[in-house]
Coordinates of C-alpha atoms in Angstrom, one line a residue:
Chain A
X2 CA 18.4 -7.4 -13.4
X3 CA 17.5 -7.1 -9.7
X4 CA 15.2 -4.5 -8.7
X5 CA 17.2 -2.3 -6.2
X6 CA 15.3 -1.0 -3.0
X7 CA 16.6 1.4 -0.7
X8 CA 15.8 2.1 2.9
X9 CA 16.1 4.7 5.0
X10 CA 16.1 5.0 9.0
X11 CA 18.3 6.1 11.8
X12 CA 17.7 2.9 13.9
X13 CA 20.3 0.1 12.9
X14 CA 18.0 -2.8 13.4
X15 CA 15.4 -1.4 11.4
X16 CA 17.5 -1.4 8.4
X17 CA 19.1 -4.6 8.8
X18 CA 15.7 -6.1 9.0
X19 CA 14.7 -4.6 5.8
X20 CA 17.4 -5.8 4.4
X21 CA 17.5 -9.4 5.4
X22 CA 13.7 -9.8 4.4
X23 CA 14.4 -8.0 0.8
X24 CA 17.7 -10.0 0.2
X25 CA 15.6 -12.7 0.7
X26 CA 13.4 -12.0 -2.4
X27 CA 16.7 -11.5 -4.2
X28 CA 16.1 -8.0 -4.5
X29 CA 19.4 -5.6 -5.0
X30 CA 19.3 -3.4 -1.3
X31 CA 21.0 -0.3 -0.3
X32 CA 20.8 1.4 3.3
X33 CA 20.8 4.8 4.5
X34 CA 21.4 5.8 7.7
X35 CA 19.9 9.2 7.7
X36 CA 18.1 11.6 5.4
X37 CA 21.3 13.3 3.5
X38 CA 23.1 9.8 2.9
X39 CA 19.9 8.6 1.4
X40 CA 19.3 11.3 -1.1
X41 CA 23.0 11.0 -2.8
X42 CA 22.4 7.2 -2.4
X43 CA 18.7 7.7 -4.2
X44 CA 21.5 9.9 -6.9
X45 CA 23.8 7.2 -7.1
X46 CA 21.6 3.6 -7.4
X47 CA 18.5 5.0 -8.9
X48 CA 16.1 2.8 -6.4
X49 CA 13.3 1.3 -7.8
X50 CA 11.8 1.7 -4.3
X51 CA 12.8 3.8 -1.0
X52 CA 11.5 3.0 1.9
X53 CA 11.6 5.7 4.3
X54 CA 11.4 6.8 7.9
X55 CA 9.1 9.3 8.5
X56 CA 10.7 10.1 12.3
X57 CA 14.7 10.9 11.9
X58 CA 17.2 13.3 13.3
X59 CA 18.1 15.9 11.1
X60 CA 16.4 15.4 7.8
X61 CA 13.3 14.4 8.3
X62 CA 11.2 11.6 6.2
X63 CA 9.0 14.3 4.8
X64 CA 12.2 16.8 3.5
X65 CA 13.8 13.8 2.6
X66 CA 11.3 12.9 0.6
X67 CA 10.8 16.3 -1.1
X68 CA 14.6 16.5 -1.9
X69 CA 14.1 12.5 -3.6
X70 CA 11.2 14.1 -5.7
X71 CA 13.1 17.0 -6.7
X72 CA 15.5 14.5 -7.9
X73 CA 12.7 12.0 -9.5
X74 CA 9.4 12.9 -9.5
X75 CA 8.1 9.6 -10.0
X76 CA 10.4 7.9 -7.5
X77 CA 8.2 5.3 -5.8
X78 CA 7.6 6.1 -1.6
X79 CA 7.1 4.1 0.6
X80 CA 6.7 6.1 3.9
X81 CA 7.1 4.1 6.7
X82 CA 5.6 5.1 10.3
X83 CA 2.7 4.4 13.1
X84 CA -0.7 5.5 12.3
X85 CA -1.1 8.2 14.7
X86 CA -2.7 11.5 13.7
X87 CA 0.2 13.9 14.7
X88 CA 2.1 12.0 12.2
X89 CA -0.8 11.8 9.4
X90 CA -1.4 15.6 9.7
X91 CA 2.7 15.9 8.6
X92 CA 2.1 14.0 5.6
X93 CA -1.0 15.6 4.7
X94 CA 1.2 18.8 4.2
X95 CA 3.0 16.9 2.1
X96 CA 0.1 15.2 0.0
X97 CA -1.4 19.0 -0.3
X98 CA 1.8 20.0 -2.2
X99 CA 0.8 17.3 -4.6
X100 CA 3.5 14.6 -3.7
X101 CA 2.6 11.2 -4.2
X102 CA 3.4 8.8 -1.7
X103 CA 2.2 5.4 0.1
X104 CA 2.3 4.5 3.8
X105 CA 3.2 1.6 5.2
X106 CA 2.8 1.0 9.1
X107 CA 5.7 0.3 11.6
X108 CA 6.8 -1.7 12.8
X109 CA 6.5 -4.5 9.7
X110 CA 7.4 -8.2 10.1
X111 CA 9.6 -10.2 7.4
X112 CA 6.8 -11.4 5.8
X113 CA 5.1 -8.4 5.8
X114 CA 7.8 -6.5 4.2
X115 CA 8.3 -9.1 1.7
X116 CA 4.3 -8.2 0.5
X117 CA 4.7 -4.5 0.3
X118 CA 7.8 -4.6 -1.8
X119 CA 6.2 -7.7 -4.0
X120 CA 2.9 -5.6 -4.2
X121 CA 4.7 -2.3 -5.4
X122 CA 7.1 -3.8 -7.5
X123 CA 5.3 -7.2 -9.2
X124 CA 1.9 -5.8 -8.7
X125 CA -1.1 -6.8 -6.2
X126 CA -0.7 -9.0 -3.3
X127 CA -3.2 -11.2 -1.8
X128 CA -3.2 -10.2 2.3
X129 CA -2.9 -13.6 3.7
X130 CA -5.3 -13.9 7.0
X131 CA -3.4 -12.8 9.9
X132 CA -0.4 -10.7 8.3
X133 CA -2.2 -7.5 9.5
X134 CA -1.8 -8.7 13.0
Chain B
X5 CA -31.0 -13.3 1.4
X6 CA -31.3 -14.1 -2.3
X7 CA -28.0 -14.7 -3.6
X8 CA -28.9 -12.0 -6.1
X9 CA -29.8 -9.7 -3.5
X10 CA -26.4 -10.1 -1.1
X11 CA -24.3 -7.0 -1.2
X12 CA -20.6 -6.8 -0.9
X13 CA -19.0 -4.2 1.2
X14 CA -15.5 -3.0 0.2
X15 CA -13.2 -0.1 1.9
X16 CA -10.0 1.2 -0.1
X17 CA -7.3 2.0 2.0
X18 CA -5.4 4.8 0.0
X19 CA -3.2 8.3 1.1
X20 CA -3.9 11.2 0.0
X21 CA -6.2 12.6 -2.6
X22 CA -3.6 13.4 -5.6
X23 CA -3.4 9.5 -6.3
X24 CA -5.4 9.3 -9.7
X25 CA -8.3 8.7 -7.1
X26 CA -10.7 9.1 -10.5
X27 CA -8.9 6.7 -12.8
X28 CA -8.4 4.3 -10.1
X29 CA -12.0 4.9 -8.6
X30 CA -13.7 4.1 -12.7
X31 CA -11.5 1.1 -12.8
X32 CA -12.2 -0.7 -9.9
X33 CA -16.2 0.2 -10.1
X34 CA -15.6 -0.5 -13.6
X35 CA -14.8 -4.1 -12.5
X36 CA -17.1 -4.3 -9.9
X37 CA -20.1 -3.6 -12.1
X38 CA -18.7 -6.3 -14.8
X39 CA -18.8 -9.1 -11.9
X40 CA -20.8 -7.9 -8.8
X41 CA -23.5 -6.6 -11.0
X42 CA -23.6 -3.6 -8.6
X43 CA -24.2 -5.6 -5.8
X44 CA -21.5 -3.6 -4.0
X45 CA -20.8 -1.1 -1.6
X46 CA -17.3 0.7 -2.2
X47 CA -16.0 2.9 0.8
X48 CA -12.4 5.3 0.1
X49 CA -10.8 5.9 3.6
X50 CA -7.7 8.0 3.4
X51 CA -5.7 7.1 6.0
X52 CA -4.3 10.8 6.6
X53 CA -7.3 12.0 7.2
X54 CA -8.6 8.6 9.1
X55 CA -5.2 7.0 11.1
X56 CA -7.4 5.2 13.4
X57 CA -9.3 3.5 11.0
X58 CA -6.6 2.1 9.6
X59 CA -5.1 1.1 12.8
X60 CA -8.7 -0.3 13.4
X61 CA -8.4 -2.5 10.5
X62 CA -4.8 -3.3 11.1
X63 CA -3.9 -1.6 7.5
X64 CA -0.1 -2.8 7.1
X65 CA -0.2 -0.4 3.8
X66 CA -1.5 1.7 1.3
X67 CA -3.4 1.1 -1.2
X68 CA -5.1 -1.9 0.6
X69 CA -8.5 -3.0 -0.6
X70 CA -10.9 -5.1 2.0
X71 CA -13.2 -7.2 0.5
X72 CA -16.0 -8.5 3.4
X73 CA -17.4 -11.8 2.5
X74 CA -19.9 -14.0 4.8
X75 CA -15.9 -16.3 5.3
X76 CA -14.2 -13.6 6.5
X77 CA -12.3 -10.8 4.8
X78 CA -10.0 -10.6 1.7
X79 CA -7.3 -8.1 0.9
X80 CA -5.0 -6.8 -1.7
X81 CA -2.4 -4.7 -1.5
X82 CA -0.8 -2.8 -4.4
X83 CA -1.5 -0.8 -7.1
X84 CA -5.6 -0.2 -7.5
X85 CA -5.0 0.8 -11.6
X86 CA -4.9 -2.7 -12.8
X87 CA -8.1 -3.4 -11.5
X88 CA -8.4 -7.4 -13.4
X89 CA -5.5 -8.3 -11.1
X90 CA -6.8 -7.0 -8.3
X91 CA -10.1 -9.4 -8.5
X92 CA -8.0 -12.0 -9.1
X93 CA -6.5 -11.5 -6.1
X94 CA -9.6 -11.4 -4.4
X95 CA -10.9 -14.4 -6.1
X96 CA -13.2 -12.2 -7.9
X97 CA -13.6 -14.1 -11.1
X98 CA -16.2 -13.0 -13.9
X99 CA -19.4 -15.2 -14.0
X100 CA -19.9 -17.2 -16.8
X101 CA -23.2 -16.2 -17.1
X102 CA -25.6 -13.1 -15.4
X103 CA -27.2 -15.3 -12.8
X104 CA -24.6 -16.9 -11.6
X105 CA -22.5 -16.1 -8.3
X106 CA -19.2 -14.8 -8.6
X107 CA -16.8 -17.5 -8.7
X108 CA -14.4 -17.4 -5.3
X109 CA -17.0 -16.2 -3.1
X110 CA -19.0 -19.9 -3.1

């Protein structure tokens, strides 16, 4: 059975290019548009694999990610956002309160969301030269 | 340099502290030791604590593990705790005997 990823972000085109490169890997994808809709979706499909905005109206990527580990404390994270500090120090808050989590940096390119999901959900990924770039 | 002699550097990208650092720390050295004969240098940068150095190194995720070889740089991305598949990956392949250099990194 497909592996079922979900993602969740405010911006339209973000989401439709998660989904495009996923779909691609015949994985089984489901979108949210915003914190709230992505915890009942997280209820509903059981995601093997969120991938989440950090930077949304409302619900924010961290409360949404502490209402998904209330749900599933072993739900797999994949917090997506740029690698600037006053975004790091948020998460460390988070990490301090002993939720587990990985970061992945945005924006990603297909390809480079096709390794992240391959490398959490079939297991370690060789980082062809140039992909970071 | 002696082959023998030549050390590898190797950063781990990871976030956060509460990731089974230990286990995955004694696995991968663990490994390391079995091929690199300690011939390595292994550095843990937390990229909460450290953004920049992961934009400096153009992390795409966590974990990410950067091998540095004298052809450039090798990296895998996934879970650390299976630490066989991450030398594969890397093309870190167990010698076939003591003296010889890892195979992948000829």
């Amino acid at each position: 059975m497909a592996k079922t990823i979900l993602i969740i972000d405010d911006e339209e085109g973000i989401r439709d290019a998660f989904q495009f490169a996923l779909e691609e890997l015949d994985y089984k994808v489901e979108t949210a548009k915003n914190g709230e809709e992505g915890v009942r979706k997280a209820v509903t499909y059981a995601p093997d694999l969120v991938f989440l905005d950090l930077n949304m109206p409302g619900m924010d990527g961290v409360e949404t990610m502490r209402h998904l580990k209330e749900h599933s404390a072993d739900q797999r994270i994949y917090i997506v956002t740029g690698f600037y500090e006053q975004y790091m120090t948020r998460l460390e808050d988070a990490a301090a309160d002993g939720l587990e989590f990985e970061v992945a940096r945005k924006p990603l390119g297909r390809e480079q969301i096709q390794m992240v999901a391959r490398a959490m959900l079939e297991g370690p990924q060789l980082q062809a030269t140039g992909e970071g770039n | 340099l002696n082959e023998n002699d030549k050390k590898y550097k190797l950063k781990l990208f990871i976030s956060g502290d509460n990731i089974q650092p230990d286990a995955v720390l004694e696995n991968l050295k663990e490994a390391f030791n079995a091929i690199l004969q300690g011939r390595y240098e292994l550095e843990m940068v937390n990229v909460l604590h450290e953004p920049g150095r992961a934009e400096e190194h153009r992390i795409i995720a966590t974990p990410t593990l950067v091998l540095d070889t004298e052809d450039g740089e090798r990296r895998a991305i996934g879970s650390m705790l299976d630490a066989e598949k991450i030398m594969l990956v890397l093309g870190l392949n167990k010698p076939e005997t003591e003296s010889n250099q890892p195979s992948g990194l000829n």
